[in-house]
Amino acid sequence: MPPTKKKTRRRRTLRQIIGGVRRRARRAAGRVRRVWRRSLQLQVVTSTLVISVTVVAVLGVFLFQEINDNVINGRTSAALYEALNDRTQIAAALTQKQPEDAKAADNGKKRTQDPLDQVLNSIAGVSENAPRMRYELLVLNPAQPGRSRAVGNVEPADIPVPLREYLTNAVEAHKYDTTRSWLTSVTVNGEPRPTLATGTIVTVPENTTYRSYELYHFFPLTQEGEMLSSVRQVLIVVGVGLVLLLAAIAYLVARQVVTPVRLARQAAERLAAGKLDERLKVRGEDDLARLATSFNEMAANLALKIHQLEELSQVQRQFVSDVSHELRTPLTTVRMAADLLYDAREDFDPMAARSAELMQAQLERFESMLADLLEISRYDAGAATLDLDSTDVRDVVLRAIADSEALAERHSTRFELRLPNEPCMAEIDSRRVERILRNLLFNAIEHGEGKDIVVSVGADRDAVAVAVRDHGVGLKAGEDNMVFDRFWRADPSRARTIGGTGLGLAISREDATLHGGWLQAWGQPGDGSQFRLTLPRTAGADLKGSPLSLVPPEVEMRRTWRGHMTPVLSPATGELHEDVV
C-alpha cells in the first residue's frame, strides 16, 4: 500500500477515535446534567459540600497563617534576645587587651588564648559547663577578614544579601545599635535547611576610632518546621472530616425534606395518570404534614369534580346520541314527504315550489348535521374504530377531488394537483381519510374566493402527507388551532355558502388523531391558508416529521428574501425602498 494511503487511513482512524471519545464525553456530560437537574437532593448536598469546602479552606488557611506567624514571631523574639546577649559578651571580649603573640614567644612567655576565641568556645559549648549550642554564629571582620570567626558550618556566603547590605549601610551611617532578622535557607550536608538569620553590629574602641564587627546568628527552624507541618496535617485532616461531616448532615437533612416532596411528586404523577384514589400519608403536624393534608384535600376535590364532569359529559353524550337516534325516525318521515313535494314542485305555484326546494335543501343539511353529531358522539364515547387497509393515498385524493369538482365549478374554482409519480402506500381507513380531504377541499372552496386551490401529496420513509392550499382570506394569528373547534367560524357574521354544519374540521381532526396522525393549519391574512394532513405509513407508528412543509414554499421563500432586504432611504424622494445586501 502506498505511504500516502497509509497516512490517510491512519488519520481517518485517529479522527474516528477522537470523534468516539468526544461523543462518549458528551453523552456522559449529558447524563450528569440530567441527573443534576432531576435530583434536588444532589443539588443541596453538592452546594453544601462546595460551600463547606470553601469556608473550611479559607478558615484553615487563615488559622495556619496565624499559627505560623505566632511561631515565627516567638522564635524571632527569642533569637534576638540571645543574639543581643552574645553581642554583649563578644563586645566585652573584643575590648580586652589583645596580647602580641610574637613578643610573648620571644620573651619565653606562654601564649595566651584570644579572648574572642574564649567567648566563642563558651557560646559553642566547648568549655566546661557550657550550655549545648542551639545555633550557629559568625563574627565577620570586614577590615581584616582573616580575624573573622565562625562557630558551626556557616560561611560568609550563607549570609542573606539584604541582611548584609542592611548592616553595611548602618555602619556607613554610624548606626551601630541596630539589629535585623531575616528568614533564609542554609545548606547543610547538601540539603537546604530553613534558618532564621539575625545580624547586629559590635563596635570596639581602637585608639581614637572605633572598629566595627558584624555578628551573624543562624538559628535553625527545624523543630518549628516539623511542628508547623504537624499542624498543617492536623488542619487538613480536621478540615476533610468536617467537610464530610457537613456533607453527611446535608444529605440527611435534604433526605428528610426531599423524601416527602418526592412522594408528593410521585403521587401527583399517579393522580395525573388517572389514579384519582391516590393519597399521601400524613405524619405529624409540621409543614410537610400540612402539605400532605392539602394535597389529599385537593385530590379529593379534583376526583369529585372529575367524577361530576364525567357524569355530566356522559349525560350530554347520551343525550346527543339519543336525540340523534330519535330524530332519525321523524326525519325519515319528513324526508319522504319532502321528496314527494319536491318531485311535484312543478305543479305548484312559484311560492310553493320555492318552499319545497328550500325545505329539500335544509333537510339535506339537517341530515348531514345529524350524521356528524352521531359521528361526534362515537368519538366522545370512544367507540370509533378504523378499517385499515394498505392504500395508495393518491387514489384517495383523486376520489375526494372528483366529489368536490361540482362544488368547485359552481364557485369558479380550479384544482391544481401536485402528485408524485411513485405510489404513496399507507395503512389507512380510506373512508375516513377521504372524508378528511373532502372537508378540507370544501373549506378551501368556501374561503378561497374563486382562486385556484393547490393540492400537494408527499411521502417519505415513515409518513405520507396531503396539503390543501387556498389563496383566500387566510387566518389571523391564533386561529390556526381554533379552526378545529366545533361550530367555530372566523367571521360569525358571514353566512355559510355551501351549507356546512360547522363540525367538518372537528371530525377531520378526530379522524387524523385516530390514525395517529396530524392535521394542522397555517394561515395569514391576504396570503390564504394551508391545511396539512400527515399520516404514518404503518399503523401505530409514531410520527417524527412530515414530508411537506406546513408553510407554503412560496411564502417561505418570500420570508427568506425579505430577510436579506435592508430598508434604505432614497436621497431623491425621501421614500423607503428595499435594497439587497
mmCIF file of N, CA, C and O in Angstrom, residues 72 76 136 154-164 180-188 191-199 216-222:
data_model
loop_
_atom_site.group_PDB
_atom_site.id
_atom_site.type_symbol
_atom_site.label_atom_id
_atom_site.label_comp_id
_atom_site.label_asym_id
_atom_site.label_seq_id
_atom_site.Cartn_x
_atom_site.Cartn_y
_atom_site.Cartn_z
ATOM 1 N N ILE A 72 6.767 31.961 64.289
ATOM 2 C CA ILE A 72 7.946 32.659 63.754
ATOM 3 C C ILE A 72 8.254 33.906 64.588
ATOM 4 O O ILE A 72 9.429 34.205 64.895
ATOM 5 N N THR A 76 11.596 34.490 66.611
ATOM 6 C CA THR A 76 12.393 35.674 66.282
ATOM 7 C C THR A 76 12.724 36.480 67.530
ATOM 8 O O THR A 76 13.855 36.951 67.718
ATOM 9 N N GLU A 136 24.158 28.634 65.302
ATOM 10 C CA GLU A 136 25.486 28.882 64.761
ATOM 11 C C GLU A 136 25.671 30.390 64.615
ATOM 12 O O GLU A 136 24.685 31.121 64.429
ATOM 13 N N VAL A 154 28.862 27.396 59.020
ATOM 14 C CA VAL A 154 28.381 28.560 58.283
ATOM 15 C C VAL A 154 29.565 29.285 57.670
ATOM 16 O O VAL A 154 30.684 29.251 58.206
ATOM 17 N N GLU A 155 29.287 29.922 56.552
ATOM 18 C CA GLU A 155 30.295 30.673 55.832
ATOM 19 C C GLU A 155 29.734 32.044 55.490
ATOM 20 O O GLU A 155 28.504 32.253 55.526
ATOM 21 N N PRO A 156 30.620 32.989 55.144
ATOM 22 C CA PRO A 156 30.105 34.308 54.745
ATOM 23 C C PRO A 156 29.143 34.243 53.561
ATOM 24 O O PRO A 156 28.267 35.096 53.421
ATOM 25 N N ALA A 157 29.267 33.192 52.731
ATOM 26 C CA ALA A 157 28.345 33.077 51.587
ATOM 27 C C ALA A 157 26.923 32.764 52.023
ATOM 28 O O ALA A 157 25.972 32.963 51.241
ATOM 29 N N ASP A 158 26.749 32.254 53.259
ATOM 30 C CA ASP A 158 25.402 31.930 53.739
ATOM 31 C C ASP A 158 24.640 33.143 54.237
ATOM 32 O O ASP A 158 23.454 33.045 54.558
ATOM 33 N N ILE A 159 25.328 34.285 54.359
ATOM 34 C CA ILE A 159 24.661 35.486 54.861
ATOM 35 C C ILE A 159 23.696 36.004 53.800
ATOM 36 O O ILE A 159 24.078 36.168 52.630
ATOM 37 N N PRO A 160 22.433 36.244 54.140
ATOM 38 C CA PRO A 160 21.500 36.813 53.157
ATOM 39 C C PRO A 160 22.001 38.163 52.666
ATOM 40 O O PRO A 160 22.455 39.004 53.450
ATOM 41 N N VAL A 161 21.947 38.360 51.374
ATOM 42 C CA VAL A 161 22.454 39.601 50.784
ATOM 43 C C VAL A 161 21.715 40.821 51.336
ATOM 44 O O VAL A 161 22.349 41.834 51.677
ATOM 45 N N PRO A 162 20.395 40.830 51.457
ATOM 46 C CA PRO A 162 19.729 42.022 52.006
ATOM 47 C C PRO A 162 20.164 42.325 53.433
ATOM 48 O O PRO A 162 20.294 43.500 53.802
ATOM 49 N N LEU A 163 20.384 41.245 54.242
ATOM 50 C CA LEU A 163 20.816 41.484 55.613
ATOM 51 C C LEU A 163 22.225 42.061 55.637
ATOM 52 O O LEU A 163 22.518 42.988 56.425
ATOM 53 N N ARG A 164 23.105 41.556 54.796
ATOM 54 C CA ARG A 164 24.473 42.073 54.736
ATOM 55 C C ARG A 164 24.481 43.528 54.280
ATOM 56 O O ARG A 164 25.186 44.377 54.854
ATOM 57 N N ARG A 180 18.811 43.172 63.000
ATOM 58 C CA ARG A 180 17.845 42.831 61.938
ATOM 59 C C ARG A 180 17.783 41.317 61.811
ATOM 60 O O ARG A 180 18.801 40.628 61.948
ATOM 61 N N SER A 181 16.592 40.786 61.568
ATOM 62 C CA SER A 181 16.422 39.341 61.368
ATOM 63 C C SER A 181 15.947 39.095 59.938
ATOM 64 O O SER A 181 15.350 39.969 59.291
ATOM 65 N N TRP A 182 16.236 37.866 59.475
ATOM 66 C CA TRP A 182 15.889 37.529 58.088
ATOM 67 C C TRP A 182 15.709 36.010 57.972
ATOM 68 O O TRP A 182 16.530 35.240 58.456
ATOM 69 N N LEU A 183 14.620 35.616 57.318
ATOM 70 C CA LEU A 183 14.378 34.193 57.066
ATOM 71 C C LEU A 183 15.139 33.783 55.811
ATOM 72 O O LEU A 183 15.018 34.417 54.765
ATOM 73 N N THR A 184 15.938 32.717 55.923
ATOM 74 C CA THR A 184 16.738 32.271 54.794
ATOM 75 C C THR A 184 16.823 30.760 54.826
ATOM 76 O O THR A 184 16.141 30.085 55.616
ATOM 77 N N SER A 185 17.668 30.219 53.957
ATOM 78 C CA SER A 185 17.866 28.771 53.874
ATOM 79 C C SER A 185 19.356 28.500 53.795
ATOM 80 O O SER A 185 20.054 29.089 52.964
ATOM 81 N N VAL A 186 19.832 27.633 54.693
ATOM 82 C CA VAL A 186 21.251 27.273 54.752
ATOM 83 C C VAL A 186 21.384 25.817 54.344
ATOM 84 O O VAL A 186 20.632 24.955 54.812
ATOM 85 N N THR A 187 22.367 25.538 53.480
ATOM 86 C CA THR A 187 22.588 24.180 53.004
ATOM 87 C C THR A 187 23.514 23.448 53.963
ATOM 88 O O THR A 187 24.656 23.894 54.208
ATOM 89 N N VAL A 188 23.019 22.353 54.514
ATOM 90 C CA VAL A 188 23.792 21.535 55.443
ATOM 91 C C VAL A 188 23.820 20.121 54.902
ATOM 92 O O VAL A 188 22.749 19.510 54.703
ATOM 93 N N GLU A 191 21.638 19.497 51.892
ATOM 94 C CA GLU A 191 20.197 19.654 51.995
ATOM 95 C C GLU A 191 19.872 21.052 52.531
ATOM 96 O O GLU A 191 20.502 21.507 53.495
ATOM 97 N N PRO A 192 18.940 21.764 51.924
ATOM 98 C CA PRO A 192 18.562 23.091 52.434
ATOM 99 C C PRO A 192 17.832 22.972 53.760
ATOM 100 O O PRO A 192 17.039 22.050 53.980
ATOM 101 N N ARG A 193 18.127 23.928 54.656
ATOM 102 C CA ARG A 193 17.508 23.925 55.973
ATOM 103 C C ARG A 193 16.976 25.322 56.274
ATOM 104 O O ARG A 193 17.704 26.303 56.148
ATOM 105 N N PRO A 194 15.670 25.422 56.621
ATOM 106 C CA PRO A 194 15.129 26.751 56.944
ATOM 107 C C PRO A 194 15.817 27.307 58.180
ATOM 108 O O PRO A 194 15.985 26.625 59.196
ATOM 109 N N THR A 195 16.208 28.554 58.074
ATOM 110 C CA THR A 195 17.018 29.162 59.127
ATOM 111 C C THR A 195 16.589 30.609 59.323
ATOM 112 O O THR A 195 16.227 31.300 58.363
ATOM 113 N N LEU A 196 16.625 31.048 60.571
ATOM 114 C CA LEU A 196 16.388 32.444 60.909
ATOM 115 C C LEU A 196 17.740 33.096 61.146
ATOM 116 O O LEU A 196 18.467 32.722 62.068
ATOM 117 N N ALA A 197 18.107 34.054 60.311
ATOM 118 C CA ALA A 197 19.393 34.746 60.420
ATOM 119 C C ALA A 197 19.179 36.120 61.047
ATOM 120 O O ALA A 197 18.264 36.850 60.655
ATOM 121 N N THR A 198 20.014 36.445 62.032
ATOM 122 C CA THR A 198 19.980 37.769 62.662
ATOM 123 C C THR A 198 21.344 38.429 62.496
ATOM 124 O O THR A 198 22.383 37.752 62.501
ATOM 125 N N GLY A 199 21.326 39.717 62.351
ATOM 126 C CA GLY A 199 22.570 40.457 62.187
ATOM 127 C C GLY A 199 22.607 41.667 63.101
ATOM 128 O O GLY A 199 21.596 42.363 63.273
ATOM 129 N N TYR A 216 26.642 37.681 63.096
ATOM 130 C CA TYR A 216 25.500 36.996 62.487
ATOM 131 C C TYR A 216 25.203 35.713 63.254
ATOM 132 O O TYR A 216 26.119 34.925 63.540
ATOM 133 N N HIS A 217 23.931 35.514 63.582
ATOM 134 C CA HIS A 217 23.451 34.297 64.219
ATOM 135 C C HIS A 217 22.565 33.546 63.238
ATOM 136 O O HIS A 217 21.756 34.155 62.525
ATOM 137 N N PHE A 218 22.676 32.230 63.225
ATOM 138 C CA PHE A 218 21.846 31.378 62.364
ATOM 139 C C PHE A 218 21.119 30.377 63.259
ATOM 140 O O PHE A 218 21.732 29.445 63.787
ATOM 141 N N PHE A 219 19.833 30.611 63.433
ATOM 142 C CA PHE A 219 19.005 29.763 64.288
ATOM 143 C C PHE A 219 18.228 28.783 63.402
ATOM 144 O O PHE A 219 17.392 29.200 62.581
ATOM 145 N N PRO A 220 18.470 27.501 63.507
ATOM 146 C CA PRO A 220 17.731 26.538 62.682
ATOM 147 C C PRO A 220 16.257 26.474 63.109
ATOM 148 O O PRO A 220 15.939 26.524 64.299
ATOM 149 N N LEU A 221 15.369 26.365 62.108
ATOM 150 C CA LEU A 221 13.922 26.296 62.350
ATOM 151 C C LEU A 221 13.379 24.901 62.065
ATOM 152 O O LEU A 221 12.232 24.738 61.642
ATOM 153 N N THR A 222 14.233 23.895 62.318
ATOM 154 C CA THR A 222 13.814 22.518 62.026
ATOM 155 C C THR A 222 12.647 22.098 62.912
ATOM 156 O O THR A 222 11.640 21.559 62.431
#
